CSV table of N, CA and C in Angstrom, one decimal:
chain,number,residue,atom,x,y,z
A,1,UNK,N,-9.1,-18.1,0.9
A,1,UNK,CA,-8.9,-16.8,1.6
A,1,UNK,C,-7.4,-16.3,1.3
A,2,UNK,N,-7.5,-15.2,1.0
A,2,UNK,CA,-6.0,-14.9,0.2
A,2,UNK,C,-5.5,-13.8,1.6
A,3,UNK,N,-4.0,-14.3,1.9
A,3,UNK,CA,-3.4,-13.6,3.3
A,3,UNK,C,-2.3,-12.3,2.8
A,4,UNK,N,-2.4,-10.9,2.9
A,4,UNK,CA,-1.3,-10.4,3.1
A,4,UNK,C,-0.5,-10.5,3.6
A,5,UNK,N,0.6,-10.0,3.8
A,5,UNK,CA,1.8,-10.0,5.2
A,5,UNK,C,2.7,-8.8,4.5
A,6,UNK,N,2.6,-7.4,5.6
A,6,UNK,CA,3.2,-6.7,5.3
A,6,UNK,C,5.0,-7.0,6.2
A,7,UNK,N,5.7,-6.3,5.6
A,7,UNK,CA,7.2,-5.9,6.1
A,7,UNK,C,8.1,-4.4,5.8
A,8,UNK,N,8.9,-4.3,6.6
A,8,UNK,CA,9.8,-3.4,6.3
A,8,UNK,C,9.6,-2.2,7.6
A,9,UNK,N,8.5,-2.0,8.2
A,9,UNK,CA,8.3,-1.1,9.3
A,9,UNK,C,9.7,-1.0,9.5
A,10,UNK,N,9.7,0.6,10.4
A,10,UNK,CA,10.2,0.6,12.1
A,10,UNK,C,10.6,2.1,12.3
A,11,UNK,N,11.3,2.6,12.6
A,11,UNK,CA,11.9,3.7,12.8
A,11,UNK,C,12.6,3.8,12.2
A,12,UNK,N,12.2,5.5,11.3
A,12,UNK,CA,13.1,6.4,10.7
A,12,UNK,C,13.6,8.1,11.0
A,13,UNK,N,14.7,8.6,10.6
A,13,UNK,CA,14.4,10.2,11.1
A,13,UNK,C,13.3,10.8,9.5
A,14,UNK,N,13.1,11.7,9.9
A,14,UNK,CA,12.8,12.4,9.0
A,14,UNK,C,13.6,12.8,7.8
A,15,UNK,N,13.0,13.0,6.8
A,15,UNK,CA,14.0,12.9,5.6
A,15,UNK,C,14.6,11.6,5.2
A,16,UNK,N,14.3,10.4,5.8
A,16,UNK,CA,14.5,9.3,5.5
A,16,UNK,C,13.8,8.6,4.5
A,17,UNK,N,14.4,7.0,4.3
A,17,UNK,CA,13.2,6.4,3.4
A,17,UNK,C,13.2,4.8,4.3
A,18,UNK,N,12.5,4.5,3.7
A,18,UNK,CA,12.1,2.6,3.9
A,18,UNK,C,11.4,2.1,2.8
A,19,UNK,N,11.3,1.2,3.0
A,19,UNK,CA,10.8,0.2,1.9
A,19,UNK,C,9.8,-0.7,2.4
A,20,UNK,N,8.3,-0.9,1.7
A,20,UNK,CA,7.4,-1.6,2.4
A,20,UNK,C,7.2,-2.7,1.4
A,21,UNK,N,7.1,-3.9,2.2
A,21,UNK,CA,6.7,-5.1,0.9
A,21,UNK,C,5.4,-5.7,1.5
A,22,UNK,N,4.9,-6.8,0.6
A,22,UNK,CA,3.8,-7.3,0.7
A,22,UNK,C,3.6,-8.3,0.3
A,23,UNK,N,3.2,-9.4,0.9
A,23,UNK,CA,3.6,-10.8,0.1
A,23,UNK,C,2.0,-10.9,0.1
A,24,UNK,N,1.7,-12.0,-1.0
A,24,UNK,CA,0.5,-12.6,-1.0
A,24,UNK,C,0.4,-14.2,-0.7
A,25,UNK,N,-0.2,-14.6,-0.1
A,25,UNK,CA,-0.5,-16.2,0.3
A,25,UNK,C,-0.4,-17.0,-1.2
A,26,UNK,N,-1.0,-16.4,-2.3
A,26,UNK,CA,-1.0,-17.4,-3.5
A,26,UNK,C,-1.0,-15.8,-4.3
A,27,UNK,N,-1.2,-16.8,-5.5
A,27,UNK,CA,-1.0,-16.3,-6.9
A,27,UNK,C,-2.1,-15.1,-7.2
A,28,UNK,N,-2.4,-14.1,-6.1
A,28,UNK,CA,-3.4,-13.5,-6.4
A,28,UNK,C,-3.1,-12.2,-7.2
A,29,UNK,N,-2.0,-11.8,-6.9
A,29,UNK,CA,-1.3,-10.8,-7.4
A,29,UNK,C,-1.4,-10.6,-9.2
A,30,UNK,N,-1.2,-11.8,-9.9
A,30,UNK,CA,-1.3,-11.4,-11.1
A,30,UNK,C,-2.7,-10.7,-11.3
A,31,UNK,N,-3.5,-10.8,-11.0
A,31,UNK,CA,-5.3,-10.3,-11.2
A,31,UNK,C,-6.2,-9.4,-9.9
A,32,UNK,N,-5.1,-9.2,-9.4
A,32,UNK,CA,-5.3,-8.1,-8.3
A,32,UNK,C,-4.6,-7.0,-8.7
A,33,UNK,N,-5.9,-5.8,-8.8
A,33,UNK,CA,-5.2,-4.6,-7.6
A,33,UNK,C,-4.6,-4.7,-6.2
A,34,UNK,N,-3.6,-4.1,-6.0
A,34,UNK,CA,-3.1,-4.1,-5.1
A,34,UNK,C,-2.9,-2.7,-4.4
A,35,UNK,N,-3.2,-2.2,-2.9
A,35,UNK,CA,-2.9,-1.1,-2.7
A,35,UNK,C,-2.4,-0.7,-1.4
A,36,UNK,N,-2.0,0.4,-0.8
A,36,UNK,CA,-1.5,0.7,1.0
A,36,UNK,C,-2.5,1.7,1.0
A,37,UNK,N,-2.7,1.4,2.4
A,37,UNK,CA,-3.9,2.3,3.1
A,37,UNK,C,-2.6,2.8,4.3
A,38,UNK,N,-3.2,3.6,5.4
A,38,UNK,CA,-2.6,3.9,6.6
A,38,UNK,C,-3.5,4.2,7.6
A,39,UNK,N,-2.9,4.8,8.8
A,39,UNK,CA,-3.9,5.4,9.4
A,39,UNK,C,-3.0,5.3,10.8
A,40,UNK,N,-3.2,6.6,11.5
A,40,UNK,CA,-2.4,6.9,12.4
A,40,UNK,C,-3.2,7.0,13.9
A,41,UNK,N,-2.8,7.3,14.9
A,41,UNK,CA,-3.4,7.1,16.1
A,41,UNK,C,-4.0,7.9,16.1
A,42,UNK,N,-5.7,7.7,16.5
A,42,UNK,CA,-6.8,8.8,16.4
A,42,UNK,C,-7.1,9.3,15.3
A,43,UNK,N,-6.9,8.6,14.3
A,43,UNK,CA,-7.0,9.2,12.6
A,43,UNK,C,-7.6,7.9,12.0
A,44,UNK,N,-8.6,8.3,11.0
A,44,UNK,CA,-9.6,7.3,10.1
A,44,UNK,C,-7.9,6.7,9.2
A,45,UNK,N,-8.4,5.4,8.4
A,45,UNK,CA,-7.5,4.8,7.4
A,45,UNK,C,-7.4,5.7,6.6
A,46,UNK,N,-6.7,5.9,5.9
A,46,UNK,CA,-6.3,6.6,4.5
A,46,UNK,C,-5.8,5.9,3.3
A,47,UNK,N,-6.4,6.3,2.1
A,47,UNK,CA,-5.9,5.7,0.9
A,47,UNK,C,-4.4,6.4,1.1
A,48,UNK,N,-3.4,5.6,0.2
A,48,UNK,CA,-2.2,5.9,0.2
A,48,UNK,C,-2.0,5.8,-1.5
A,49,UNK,N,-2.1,4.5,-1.9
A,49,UNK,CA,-1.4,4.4,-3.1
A,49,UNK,C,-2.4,3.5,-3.4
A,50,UNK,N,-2.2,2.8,-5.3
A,50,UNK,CA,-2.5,1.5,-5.7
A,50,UNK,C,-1.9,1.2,-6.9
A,51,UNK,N,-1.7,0.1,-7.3
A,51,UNK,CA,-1.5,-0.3,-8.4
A,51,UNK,C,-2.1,-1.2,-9.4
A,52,UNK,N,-2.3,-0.9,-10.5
A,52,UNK,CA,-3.1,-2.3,-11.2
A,52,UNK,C,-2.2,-3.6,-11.6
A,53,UNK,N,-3.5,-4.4,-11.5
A,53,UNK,CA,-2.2,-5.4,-12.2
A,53,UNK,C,-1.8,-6.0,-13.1
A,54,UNK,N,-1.9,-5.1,-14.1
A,54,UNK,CA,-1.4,-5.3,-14.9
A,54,UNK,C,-0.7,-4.0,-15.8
A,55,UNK,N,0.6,-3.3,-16.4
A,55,UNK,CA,0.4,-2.2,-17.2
A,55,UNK,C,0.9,-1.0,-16.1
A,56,UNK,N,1.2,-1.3,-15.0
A,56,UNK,CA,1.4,-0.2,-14.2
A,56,UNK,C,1.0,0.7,-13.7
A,57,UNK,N,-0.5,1.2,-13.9
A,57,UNK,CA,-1.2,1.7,-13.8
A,57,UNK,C,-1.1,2.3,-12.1
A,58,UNK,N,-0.7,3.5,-11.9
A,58,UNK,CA,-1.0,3.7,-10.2
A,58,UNK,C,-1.8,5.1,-9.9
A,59,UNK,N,-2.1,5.3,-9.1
A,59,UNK,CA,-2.7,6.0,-8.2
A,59,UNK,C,-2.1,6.7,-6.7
A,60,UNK,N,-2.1,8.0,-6.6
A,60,UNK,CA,-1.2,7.9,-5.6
A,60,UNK,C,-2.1,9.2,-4.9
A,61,UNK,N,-2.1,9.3,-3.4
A,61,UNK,CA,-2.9,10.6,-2.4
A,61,UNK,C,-2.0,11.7,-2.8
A,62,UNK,N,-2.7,12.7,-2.7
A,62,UNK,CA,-1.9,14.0,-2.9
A,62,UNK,C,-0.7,14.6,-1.6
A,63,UNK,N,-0.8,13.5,-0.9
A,63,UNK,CA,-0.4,13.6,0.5
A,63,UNK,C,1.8,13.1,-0.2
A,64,UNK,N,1.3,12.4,-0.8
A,64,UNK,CA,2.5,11.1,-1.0
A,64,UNK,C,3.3,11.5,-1.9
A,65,UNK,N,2.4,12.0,-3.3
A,65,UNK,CA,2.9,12.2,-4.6
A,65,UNK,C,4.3,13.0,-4.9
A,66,UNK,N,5.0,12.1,-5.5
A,66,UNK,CA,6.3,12.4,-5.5
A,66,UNK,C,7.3,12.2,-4.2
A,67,UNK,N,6.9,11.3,-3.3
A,67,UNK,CA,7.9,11.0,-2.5
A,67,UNK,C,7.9,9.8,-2.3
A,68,UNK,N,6.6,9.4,-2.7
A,68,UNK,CA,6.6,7.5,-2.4
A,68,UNK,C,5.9,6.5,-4.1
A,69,UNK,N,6.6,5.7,-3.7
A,69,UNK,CA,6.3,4.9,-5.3
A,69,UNK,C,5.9,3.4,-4.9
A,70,UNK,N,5.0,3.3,-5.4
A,70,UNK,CA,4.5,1.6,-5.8
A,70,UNK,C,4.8,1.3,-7.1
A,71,UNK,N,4.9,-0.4,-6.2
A,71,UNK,CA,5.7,-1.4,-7.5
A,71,UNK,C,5.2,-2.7,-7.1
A,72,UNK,N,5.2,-3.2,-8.2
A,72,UNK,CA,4.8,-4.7,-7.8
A,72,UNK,C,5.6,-5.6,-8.6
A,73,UNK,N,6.4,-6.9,-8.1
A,73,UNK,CA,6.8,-8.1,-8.9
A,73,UNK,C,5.9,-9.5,-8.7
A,74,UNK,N,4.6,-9.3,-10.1
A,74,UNK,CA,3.9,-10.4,-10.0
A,74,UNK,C,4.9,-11.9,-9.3
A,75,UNK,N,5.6,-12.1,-10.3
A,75,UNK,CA,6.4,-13.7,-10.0
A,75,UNK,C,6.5,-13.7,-8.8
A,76,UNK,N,6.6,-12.7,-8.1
A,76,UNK,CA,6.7,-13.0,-6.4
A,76,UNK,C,5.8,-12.9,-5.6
A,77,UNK,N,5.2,-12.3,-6.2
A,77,UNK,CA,3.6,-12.0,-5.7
A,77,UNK,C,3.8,-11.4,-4.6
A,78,UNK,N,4.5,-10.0,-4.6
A,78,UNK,CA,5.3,-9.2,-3.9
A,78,UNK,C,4.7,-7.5,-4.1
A,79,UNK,N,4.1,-6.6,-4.0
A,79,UNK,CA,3.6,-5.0,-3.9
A,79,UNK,C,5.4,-4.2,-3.1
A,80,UNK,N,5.5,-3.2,-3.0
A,80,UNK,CA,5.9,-2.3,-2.5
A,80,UNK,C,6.0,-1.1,-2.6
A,81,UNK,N,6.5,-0.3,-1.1
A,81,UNK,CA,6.0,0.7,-1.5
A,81,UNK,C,7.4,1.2,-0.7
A,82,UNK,N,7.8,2.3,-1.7
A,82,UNK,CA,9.2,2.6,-1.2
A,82,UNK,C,8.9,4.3,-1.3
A,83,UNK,N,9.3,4.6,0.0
A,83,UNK,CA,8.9,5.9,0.9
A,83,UNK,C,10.1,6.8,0.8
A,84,UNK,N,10.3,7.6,0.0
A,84,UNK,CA,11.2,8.8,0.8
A,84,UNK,C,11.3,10.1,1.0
A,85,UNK,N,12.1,10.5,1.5
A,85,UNK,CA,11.9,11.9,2.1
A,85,UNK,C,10.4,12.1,3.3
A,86,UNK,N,11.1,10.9,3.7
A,86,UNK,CA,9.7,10.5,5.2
A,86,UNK,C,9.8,12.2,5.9
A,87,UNK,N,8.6,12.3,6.6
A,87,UNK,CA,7.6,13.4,7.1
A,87,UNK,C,7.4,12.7,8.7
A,88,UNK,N,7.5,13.6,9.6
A,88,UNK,CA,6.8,12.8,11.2
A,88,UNK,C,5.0,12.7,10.4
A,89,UNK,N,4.8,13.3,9.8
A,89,UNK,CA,3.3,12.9,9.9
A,89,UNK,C,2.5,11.8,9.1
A,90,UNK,N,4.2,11.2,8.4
A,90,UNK,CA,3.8,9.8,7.3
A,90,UNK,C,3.7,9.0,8.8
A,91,UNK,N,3.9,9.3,10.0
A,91,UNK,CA,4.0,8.3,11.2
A,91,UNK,C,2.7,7.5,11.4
A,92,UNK,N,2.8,6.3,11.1
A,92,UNK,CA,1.2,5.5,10.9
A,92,UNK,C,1.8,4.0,11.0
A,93,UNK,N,0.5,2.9,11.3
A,93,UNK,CA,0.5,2.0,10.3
A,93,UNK,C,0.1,1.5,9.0
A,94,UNK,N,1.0,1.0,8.4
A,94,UNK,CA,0.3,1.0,6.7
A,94,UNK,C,0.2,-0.1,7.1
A,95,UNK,N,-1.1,-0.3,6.0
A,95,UNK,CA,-1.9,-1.9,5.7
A,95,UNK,C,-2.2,-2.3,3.5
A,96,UNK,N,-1.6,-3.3,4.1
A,96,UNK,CA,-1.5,-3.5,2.3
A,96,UNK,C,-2.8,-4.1,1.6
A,97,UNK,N,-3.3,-3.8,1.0
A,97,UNK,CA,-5.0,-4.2,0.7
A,97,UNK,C,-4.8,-4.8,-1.1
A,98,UNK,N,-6.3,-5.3,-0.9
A,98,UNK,CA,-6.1,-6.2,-2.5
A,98,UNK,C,-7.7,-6.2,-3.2
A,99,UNK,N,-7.4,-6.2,-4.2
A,99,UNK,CA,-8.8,-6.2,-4.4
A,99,UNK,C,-8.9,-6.6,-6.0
A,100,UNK,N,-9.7,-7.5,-6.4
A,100,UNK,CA,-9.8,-8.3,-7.5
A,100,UNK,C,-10.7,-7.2,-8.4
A,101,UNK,N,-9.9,-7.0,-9.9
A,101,UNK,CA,-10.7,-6.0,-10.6
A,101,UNK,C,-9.4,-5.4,-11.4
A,102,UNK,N,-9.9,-4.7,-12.4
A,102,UNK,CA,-9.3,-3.6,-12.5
A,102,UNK,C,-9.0,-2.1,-11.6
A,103,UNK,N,-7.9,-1.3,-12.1
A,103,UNK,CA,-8.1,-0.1,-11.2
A,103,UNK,C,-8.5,1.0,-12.0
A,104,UNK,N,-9.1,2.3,-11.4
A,104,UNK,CA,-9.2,3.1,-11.5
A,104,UNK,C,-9.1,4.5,-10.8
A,105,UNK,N,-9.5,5.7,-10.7
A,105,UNK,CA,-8.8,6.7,-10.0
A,105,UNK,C,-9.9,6.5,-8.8
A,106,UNK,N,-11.0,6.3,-8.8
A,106,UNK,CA,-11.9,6.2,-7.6
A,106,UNK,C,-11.7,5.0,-6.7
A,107,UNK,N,-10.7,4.2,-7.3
A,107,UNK,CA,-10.3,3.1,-5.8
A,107,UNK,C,-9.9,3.7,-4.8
A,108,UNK,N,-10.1,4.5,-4.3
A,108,UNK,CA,-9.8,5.3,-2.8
A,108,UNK,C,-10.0,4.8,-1.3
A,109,UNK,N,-11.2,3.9,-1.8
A,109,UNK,CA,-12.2,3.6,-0.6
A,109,UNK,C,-11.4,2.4,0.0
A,110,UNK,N,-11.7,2.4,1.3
A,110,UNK,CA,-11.5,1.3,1.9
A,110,UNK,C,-12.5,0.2,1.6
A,111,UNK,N,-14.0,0.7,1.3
A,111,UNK,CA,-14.6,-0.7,0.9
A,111,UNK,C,-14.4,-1.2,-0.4
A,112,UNK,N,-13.4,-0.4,-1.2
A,112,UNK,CA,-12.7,-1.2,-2.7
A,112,UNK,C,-11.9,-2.2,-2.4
A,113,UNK,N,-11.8,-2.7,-1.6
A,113,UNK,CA,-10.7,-3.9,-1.2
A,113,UNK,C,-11.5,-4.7,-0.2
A,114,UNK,N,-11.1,-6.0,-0.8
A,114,UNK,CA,-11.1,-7.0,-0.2
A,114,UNK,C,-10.5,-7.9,0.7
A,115,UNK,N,-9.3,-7.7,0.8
A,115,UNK,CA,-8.5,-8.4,1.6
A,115,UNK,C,-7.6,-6.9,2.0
A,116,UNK,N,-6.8,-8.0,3.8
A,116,UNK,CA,-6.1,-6.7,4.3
A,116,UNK,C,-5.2,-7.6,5.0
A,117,UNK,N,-4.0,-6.9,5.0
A,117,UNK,CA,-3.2,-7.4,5.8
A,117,UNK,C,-3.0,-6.6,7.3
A,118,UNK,N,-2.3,-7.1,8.3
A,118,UNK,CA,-2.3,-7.1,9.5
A,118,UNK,C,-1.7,-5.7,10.2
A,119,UNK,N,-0.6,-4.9,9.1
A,119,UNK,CA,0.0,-3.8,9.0
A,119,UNK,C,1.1,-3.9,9.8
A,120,UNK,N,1.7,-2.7,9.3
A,120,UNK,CA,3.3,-2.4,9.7
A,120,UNK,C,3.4,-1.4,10.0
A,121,UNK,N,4.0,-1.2,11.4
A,121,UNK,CA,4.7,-0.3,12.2
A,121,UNK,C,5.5,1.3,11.1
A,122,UNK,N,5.1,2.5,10.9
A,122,UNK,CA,6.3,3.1,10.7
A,122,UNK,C,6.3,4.9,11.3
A,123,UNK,N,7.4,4.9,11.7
A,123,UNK,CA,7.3,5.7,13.1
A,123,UNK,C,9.1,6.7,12.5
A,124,UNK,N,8.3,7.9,12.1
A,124,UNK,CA,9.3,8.8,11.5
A,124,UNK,C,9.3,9.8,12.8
A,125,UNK,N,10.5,10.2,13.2
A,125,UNK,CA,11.0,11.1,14.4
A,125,UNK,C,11.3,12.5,13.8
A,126,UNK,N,11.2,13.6,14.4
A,126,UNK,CA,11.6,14.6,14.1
A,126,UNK,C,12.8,15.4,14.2
């Protein structure tokens, strides 16, 4: 059973940034897609981002594009996703998801992933 664990949450102003990481339990990262979902209070999950893994391959919501970037360091078996020019309405928890495969632009779904982590707090003020 392969474990997420997101970091970096907490409180930002607006126009801010943070940095979200993601560890993996094991070595899954080299042969995983890796991606962030969100989903805010009273609001469905949302695709956010993804990355392949291999070649850099990403994917990103038209919500995000150009203000937030995923990256991954297989050797650490580490994802991230570094946010800026935060919005009150990026205000959610992101959840870092995984899913064994290649990627393509229709990985959007939440049922394209297989694994999820527990999520992180991030709470932009106005």
């Amino acid at each position: 059973q392969v474990q997420l664990v997101e970091s970096g949450g907490g409180l930002v102003q607006a126009g801010g940034s943070l940095r979200l990481s993601c560890t993996a339990s094991e070595r899954t990262t080299s042969r995983h897609v890796m991606g962030w979902f969100r989903q805010a209070p009273g609001k469905e999950r949302e695709f956010v981002t993804a990355i392949s893994w291999v070649g850099g391959y990403t994917i990103y919501a038209d919500s995000v594009k150009g203000r937030f970037t995923i990256s991954r360091d297989n050797a650490k078996n580490t994802v991230y996703l570094q946010m800026n020019s935060l919005k009150p309405e990026d205000t959610a928890v992101y959840y870092c998801a995984a899913r064994f495969g290649v990627l393509n632009s229709a990985n959007t779904r939440m049922n394209d992933y297989d694994y999820w982590g527990q999520g992180t707090q991030v709470t932009v003020s106005s």
